[in-house]
mmCIF file of C-alpha atoms in Angstrom:
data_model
loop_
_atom_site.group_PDB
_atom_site.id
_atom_site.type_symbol
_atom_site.label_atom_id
_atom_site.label_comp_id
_atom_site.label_asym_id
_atom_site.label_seq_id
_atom_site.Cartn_x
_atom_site.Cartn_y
_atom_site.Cartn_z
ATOM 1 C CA UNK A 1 137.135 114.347 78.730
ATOM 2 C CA UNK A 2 138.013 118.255 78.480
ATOM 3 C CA UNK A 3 136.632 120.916 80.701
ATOM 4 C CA UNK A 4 135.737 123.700 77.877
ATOM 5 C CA UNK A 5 134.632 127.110 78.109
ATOM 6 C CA UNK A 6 132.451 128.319 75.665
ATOM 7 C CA UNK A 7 132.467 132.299 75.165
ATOM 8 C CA UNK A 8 129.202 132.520 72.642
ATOM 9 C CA UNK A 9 126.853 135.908 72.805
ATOM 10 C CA UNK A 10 124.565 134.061 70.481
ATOM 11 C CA UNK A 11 121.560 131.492 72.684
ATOM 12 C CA UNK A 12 121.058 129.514 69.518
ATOM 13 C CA UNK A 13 125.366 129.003 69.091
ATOM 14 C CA UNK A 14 125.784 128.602 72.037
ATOM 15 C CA UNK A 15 122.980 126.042 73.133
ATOM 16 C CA UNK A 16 124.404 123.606 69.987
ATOM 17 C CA UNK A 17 127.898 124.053 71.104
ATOM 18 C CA UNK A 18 126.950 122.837 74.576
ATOM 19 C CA UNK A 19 124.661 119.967 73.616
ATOM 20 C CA UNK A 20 127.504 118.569 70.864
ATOM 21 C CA UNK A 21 130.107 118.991 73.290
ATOM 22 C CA UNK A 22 128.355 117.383 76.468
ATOM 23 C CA UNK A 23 126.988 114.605 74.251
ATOM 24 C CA UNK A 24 130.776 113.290 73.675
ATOM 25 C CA UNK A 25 131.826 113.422 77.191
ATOM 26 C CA UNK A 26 133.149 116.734 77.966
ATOM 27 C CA UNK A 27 132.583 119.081 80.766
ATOM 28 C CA UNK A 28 130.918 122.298 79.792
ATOM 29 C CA UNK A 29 130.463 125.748 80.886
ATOM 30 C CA UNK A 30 129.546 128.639 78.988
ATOM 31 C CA UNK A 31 129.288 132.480 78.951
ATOM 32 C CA UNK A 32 127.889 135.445 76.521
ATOM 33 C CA UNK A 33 130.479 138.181 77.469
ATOM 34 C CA UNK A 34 134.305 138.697 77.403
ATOM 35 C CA UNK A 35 134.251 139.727 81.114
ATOM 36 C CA UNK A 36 132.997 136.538 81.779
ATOM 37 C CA UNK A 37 134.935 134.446 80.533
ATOM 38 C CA UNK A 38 138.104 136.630 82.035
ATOM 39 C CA UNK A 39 136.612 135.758 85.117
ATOM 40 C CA UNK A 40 135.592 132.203 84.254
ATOM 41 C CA UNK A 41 139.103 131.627 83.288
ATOM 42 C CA UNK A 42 140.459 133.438 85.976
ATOM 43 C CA UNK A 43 139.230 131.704 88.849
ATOM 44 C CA UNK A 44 137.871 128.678 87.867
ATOM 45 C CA UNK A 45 140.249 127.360 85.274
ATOM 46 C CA UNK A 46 139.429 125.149 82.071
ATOM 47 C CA UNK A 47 141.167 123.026 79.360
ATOM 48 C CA UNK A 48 139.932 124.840 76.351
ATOM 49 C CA UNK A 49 138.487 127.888 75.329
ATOM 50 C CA UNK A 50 136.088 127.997 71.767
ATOM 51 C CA UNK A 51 136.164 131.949 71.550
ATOM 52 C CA UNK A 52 133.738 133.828 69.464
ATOM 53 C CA UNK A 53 134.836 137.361 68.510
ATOM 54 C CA UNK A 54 131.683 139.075 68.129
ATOM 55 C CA UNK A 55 131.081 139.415 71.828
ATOM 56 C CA UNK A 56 128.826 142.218 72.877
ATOM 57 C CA UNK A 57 131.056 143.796 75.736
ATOM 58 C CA UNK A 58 134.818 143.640 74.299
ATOM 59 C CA UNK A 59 136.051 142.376 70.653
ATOM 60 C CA UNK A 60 137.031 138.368 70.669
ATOM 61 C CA UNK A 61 140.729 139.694 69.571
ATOM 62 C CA UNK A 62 140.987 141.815 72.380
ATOM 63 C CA UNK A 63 139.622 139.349 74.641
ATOM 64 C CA UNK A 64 142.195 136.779 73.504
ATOM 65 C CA UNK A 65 145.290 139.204 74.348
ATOM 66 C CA UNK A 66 143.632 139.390 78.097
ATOM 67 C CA UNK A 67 142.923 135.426 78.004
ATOM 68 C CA UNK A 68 146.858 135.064 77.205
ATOM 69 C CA UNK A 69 147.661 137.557 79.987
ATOM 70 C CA UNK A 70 145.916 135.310 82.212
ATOM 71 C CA UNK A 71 146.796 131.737 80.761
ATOM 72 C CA UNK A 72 148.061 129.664 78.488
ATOM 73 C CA UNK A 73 145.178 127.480 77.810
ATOM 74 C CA UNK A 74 144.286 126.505 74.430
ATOM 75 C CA UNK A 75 141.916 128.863 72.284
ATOM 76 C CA UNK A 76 140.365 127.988 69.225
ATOM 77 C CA UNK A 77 138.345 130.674 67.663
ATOM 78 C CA UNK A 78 134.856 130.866 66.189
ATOM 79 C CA UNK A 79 134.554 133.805 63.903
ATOM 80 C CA UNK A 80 132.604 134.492 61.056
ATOM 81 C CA UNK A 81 135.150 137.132 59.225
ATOM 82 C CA UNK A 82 136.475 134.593 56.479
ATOM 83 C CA UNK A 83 139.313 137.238 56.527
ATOM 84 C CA UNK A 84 143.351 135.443 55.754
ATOM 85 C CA UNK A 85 144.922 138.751 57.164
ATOM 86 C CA UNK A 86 142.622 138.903 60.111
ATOM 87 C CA UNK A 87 143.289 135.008 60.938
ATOM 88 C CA UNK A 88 147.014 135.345 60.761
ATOM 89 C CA UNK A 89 146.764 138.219 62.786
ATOM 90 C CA UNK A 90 144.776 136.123 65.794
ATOM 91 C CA UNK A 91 147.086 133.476 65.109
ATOM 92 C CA UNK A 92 150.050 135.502 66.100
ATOM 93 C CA UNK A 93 148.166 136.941 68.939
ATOM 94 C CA UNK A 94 148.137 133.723 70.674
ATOM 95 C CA UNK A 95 145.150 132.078 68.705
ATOM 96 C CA UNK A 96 145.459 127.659 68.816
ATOM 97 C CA UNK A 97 143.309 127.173 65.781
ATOM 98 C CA UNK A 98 140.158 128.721 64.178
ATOM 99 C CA UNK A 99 136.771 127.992 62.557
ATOM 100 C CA UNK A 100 134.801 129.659 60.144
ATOM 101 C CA UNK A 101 131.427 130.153 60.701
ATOM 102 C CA UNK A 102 129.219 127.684 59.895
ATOM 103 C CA UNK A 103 130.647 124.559 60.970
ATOM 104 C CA UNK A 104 129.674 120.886 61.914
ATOM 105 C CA UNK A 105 130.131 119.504 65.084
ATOM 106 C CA UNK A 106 132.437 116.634 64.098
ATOM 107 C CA UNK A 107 135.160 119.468 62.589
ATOM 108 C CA UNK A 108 135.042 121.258 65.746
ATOM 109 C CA UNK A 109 135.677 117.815 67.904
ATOM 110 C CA UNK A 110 138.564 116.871 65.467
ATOM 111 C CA UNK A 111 139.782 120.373 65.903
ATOM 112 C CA UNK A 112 139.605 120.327 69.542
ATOM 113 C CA UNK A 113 141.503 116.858 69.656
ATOM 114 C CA UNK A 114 144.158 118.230 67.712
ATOM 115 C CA UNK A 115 144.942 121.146 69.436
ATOM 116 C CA UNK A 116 144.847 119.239 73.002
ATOM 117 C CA UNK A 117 147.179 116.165 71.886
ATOM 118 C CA UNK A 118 149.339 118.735 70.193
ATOM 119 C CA UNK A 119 149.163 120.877 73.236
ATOM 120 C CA UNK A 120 149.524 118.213 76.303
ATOM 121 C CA UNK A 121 150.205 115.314 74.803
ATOM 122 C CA UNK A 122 146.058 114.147 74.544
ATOM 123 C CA UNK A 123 145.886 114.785 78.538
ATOM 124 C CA UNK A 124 143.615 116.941 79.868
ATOM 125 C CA UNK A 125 143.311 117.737 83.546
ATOM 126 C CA UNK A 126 140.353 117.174 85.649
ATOM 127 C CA UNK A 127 137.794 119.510 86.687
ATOM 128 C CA UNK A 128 138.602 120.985 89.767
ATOM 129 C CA UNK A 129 136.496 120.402 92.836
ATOM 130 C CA UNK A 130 134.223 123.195 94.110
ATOM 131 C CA UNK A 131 134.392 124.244 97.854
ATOM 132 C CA UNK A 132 132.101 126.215 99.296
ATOM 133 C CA UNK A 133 132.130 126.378 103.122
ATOM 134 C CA UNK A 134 131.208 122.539 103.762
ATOM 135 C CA UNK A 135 130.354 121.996 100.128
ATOM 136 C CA UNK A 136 132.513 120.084 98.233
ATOM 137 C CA UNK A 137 131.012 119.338 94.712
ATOM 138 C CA UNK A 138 133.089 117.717 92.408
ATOM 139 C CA UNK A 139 132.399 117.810 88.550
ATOM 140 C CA UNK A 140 134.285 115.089 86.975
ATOM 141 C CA UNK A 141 132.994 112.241 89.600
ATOM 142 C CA UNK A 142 129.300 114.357 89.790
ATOM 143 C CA UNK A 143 129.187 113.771 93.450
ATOM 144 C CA UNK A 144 128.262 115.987 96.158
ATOM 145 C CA UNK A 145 129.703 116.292 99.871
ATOM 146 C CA UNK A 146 128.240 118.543 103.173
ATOM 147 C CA UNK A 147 130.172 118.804 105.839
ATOM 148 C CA UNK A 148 131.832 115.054 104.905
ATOM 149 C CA UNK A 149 128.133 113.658 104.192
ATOM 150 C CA UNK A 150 127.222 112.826 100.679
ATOM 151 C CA UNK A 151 123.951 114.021 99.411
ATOM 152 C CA UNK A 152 121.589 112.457 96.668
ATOM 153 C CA UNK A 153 121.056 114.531 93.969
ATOM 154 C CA UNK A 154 118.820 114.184 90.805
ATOM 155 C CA UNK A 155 120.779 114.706 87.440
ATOM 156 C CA UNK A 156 119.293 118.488 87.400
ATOM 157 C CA UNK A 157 119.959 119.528 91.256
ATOM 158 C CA UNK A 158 123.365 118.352 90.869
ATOM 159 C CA UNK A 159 123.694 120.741 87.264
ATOM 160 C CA UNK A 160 122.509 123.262 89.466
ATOM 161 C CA UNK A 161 124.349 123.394 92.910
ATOM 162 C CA UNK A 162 127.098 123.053 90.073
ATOM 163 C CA UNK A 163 126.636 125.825 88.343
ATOM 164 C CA UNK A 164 125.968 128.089 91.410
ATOM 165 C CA UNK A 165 128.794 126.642 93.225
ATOM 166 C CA UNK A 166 131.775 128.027 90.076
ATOM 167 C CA UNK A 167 130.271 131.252 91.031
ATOM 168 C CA UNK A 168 130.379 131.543 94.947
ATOM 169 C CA UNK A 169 128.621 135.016 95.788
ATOM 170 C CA UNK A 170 127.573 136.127 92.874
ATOM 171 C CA UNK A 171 124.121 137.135 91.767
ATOM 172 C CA UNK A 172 123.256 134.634 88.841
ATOM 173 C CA UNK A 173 120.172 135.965 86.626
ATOM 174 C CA UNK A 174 117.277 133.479 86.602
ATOM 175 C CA UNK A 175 117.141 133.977 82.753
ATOM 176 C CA UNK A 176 121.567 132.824 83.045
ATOM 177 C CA UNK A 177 120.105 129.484 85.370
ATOM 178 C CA UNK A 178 117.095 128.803 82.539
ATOM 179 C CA UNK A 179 120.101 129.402 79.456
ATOM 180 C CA UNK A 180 122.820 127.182 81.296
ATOM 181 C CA UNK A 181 121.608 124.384 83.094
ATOM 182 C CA UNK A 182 118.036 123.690 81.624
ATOM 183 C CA UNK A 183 119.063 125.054 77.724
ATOM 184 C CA UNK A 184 116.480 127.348 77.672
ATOM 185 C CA UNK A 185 115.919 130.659 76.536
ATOM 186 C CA UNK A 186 112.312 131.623 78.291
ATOM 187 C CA UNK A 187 110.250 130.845 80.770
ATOM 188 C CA UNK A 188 110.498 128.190 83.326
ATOM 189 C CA UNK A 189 110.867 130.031 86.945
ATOM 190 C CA UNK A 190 108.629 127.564 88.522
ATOM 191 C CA UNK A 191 111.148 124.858 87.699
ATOM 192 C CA UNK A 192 113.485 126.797 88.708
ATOM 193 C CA UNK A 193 112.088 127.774 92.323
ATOM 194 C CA UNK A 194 111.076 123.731 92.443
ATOM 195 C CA UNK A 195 114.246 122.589 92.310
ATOM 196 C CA UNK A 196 116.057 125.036 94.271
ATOM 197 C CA UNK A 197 113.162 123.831 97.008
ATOM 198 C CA UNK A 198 114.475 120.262 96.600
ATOM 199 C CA UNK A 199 118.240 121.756 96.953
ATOM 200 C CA UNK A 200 117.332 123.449 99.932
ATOM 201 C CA UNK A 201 115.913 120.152 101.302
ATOM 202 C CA UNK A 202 118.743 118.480 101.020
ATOM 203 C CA UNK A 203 121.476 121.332 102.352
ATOM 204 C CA UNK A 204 118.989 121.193 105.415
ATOM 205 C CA UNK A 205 117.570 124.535 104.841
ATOM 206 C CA UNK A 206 114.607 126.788 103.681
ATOM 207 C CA UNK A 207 113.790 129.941 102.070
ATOM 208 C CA UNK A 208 113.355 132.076 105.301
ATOM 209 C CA UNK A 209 116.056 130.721 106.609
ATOM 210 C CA UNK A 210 119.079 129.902 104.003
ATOM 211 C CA UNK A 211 122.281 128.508 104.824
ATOM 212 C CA UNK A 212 123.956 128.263 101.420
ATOM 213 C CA UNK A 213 121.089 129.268 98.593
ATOM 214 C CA UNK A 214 119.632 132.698 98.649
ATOM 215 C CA UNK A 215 117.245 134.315 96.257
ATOM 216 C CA UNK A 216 117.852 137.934 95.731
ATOM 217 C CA UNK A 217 114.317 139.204 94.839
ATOM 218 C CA UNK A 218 113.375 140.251 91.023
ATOM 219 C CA UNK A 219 117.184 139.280 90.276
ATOM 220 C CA UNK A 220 118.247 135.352 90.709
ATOM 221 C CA UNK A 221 120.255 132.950 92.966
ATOM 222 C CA UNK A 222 123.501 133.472 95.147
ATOM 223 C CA UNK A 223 125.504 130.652 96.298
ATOM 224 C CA UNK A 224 127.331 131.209 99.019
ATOM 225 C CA UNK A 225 128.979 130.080 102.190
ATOM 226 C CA UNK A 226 127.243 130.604 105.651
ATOM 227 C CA UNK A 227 128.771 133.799 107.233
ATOM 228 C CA UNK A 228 130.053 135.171 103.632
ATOM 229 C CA UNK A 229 131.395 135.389 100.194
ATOM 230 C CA UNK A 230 133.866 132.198 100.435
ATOM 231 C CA UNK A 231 134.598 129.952 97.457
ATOM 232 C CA UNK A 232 137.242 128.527 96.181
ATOM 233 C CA UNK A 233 138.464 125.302 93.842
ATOM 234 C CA UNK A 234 141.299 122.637 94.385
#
């Protein structure tokens, strides 16, 4: 199993790419916006990168010279410009391997095995484990630890404190949460407010008075650790 990043602008891309990709065993996270991902691979790390170069912030090409200024993890791009010159070009800038827009699922597996047993040998490392304050969450096993006691988590809480914890501190949109961890591309805040109730439950803590989970009004969701912004990954 791979940890991959998938940088997609596009809900309906991206949604497949993550449902293919979870469905044979890897680890997934996703983002719409070169920045993100910068930061995504920046501090959280990954095995592979599937790049798409129409992002709405910063072309994919330029995007991949900052990814290689950063890292040397694999990157295979997604692009729709069926262009030889172009390809070469990305290629030379650092580029693994490339699609062409449209493609099936099982090329971009085969693909994506390629490039990692060329790369490391078919190894891939784990996911790292998430620490915030007395959180430990770790991806890989799907278990969660506070302060040294595990906690029972439903499939979708753990997705959650997951997904909150690879961002310690930072403001995550509702409409990101609904996109990321439920696959959807409207509605749904009660589900979201129910099981951030449940979460709070179980980190022994309520609305008025949050420890670790913290709504920002009108916005989304914060994760962090009591007394500040701490997070970090081993």
């Amino acid at each position: 199993m791979a940890t991959v990043l998938v940088v997609e602008d596009d809900p309906f891309v991206r949604s497949a790419l993550i449902r293919h990709l979870s469905e044979t065993g890897h680890a997934v996270r996703s983002v719409g916006t070169a920045l993100e991902a910068l930061r995504e691979v920046a501090q959280v790390g990954c095995d592979l990168v599937i790049l798409d170069l129409g992002l709405p912030d910063l072309d994919g090409s330029e995007a991949l010279k900052m990814i290689r200024g950063l890292t040397n993890v694999p990157v295979i791009i997604s692009t729709a410009r069926d262009d030889e010159a172009e390809i070469i070009r990305l290629l030379n800038d650092g580029a693994d391997d490339y699609l062409v827009k449209p493609f099936s699922p099982e090329h971009l597996t085969a693909r994506m095995t390629a490039v990692l047993r060329r790369l490391g040998g078919g190894a891939v490392t784990a996911p790292p484990v998430l620490r915030v304050g007395g959180l430990a969450i770790d991806p890989q096993r799907r278990e969660a630890v506070l302060d040294g006691r595990p906690l029972d988590l439903t499939r979708r809480e753990f997705d959650l404190l997951a997904f909150l914890a690879a961002r310690p501190g930072v403001v995550v949109p509702r409409r990101e949460i609904l996109a990321e961890v439920w696959r959807q591309t409207y509605g749904g805040d009660q589900t979201i407010d129910v099981h951030l109730s449940w979460l709070r439950r179980k980190l022994g803590e309520t609305a008025s008075r949050p420890r670790y989970l913290h709504t920002v009004r009108g916005v989304g969701v914060r994760l962090e650790a009591p007394g500040g912004p701490v997070g970090c990954t081993t």
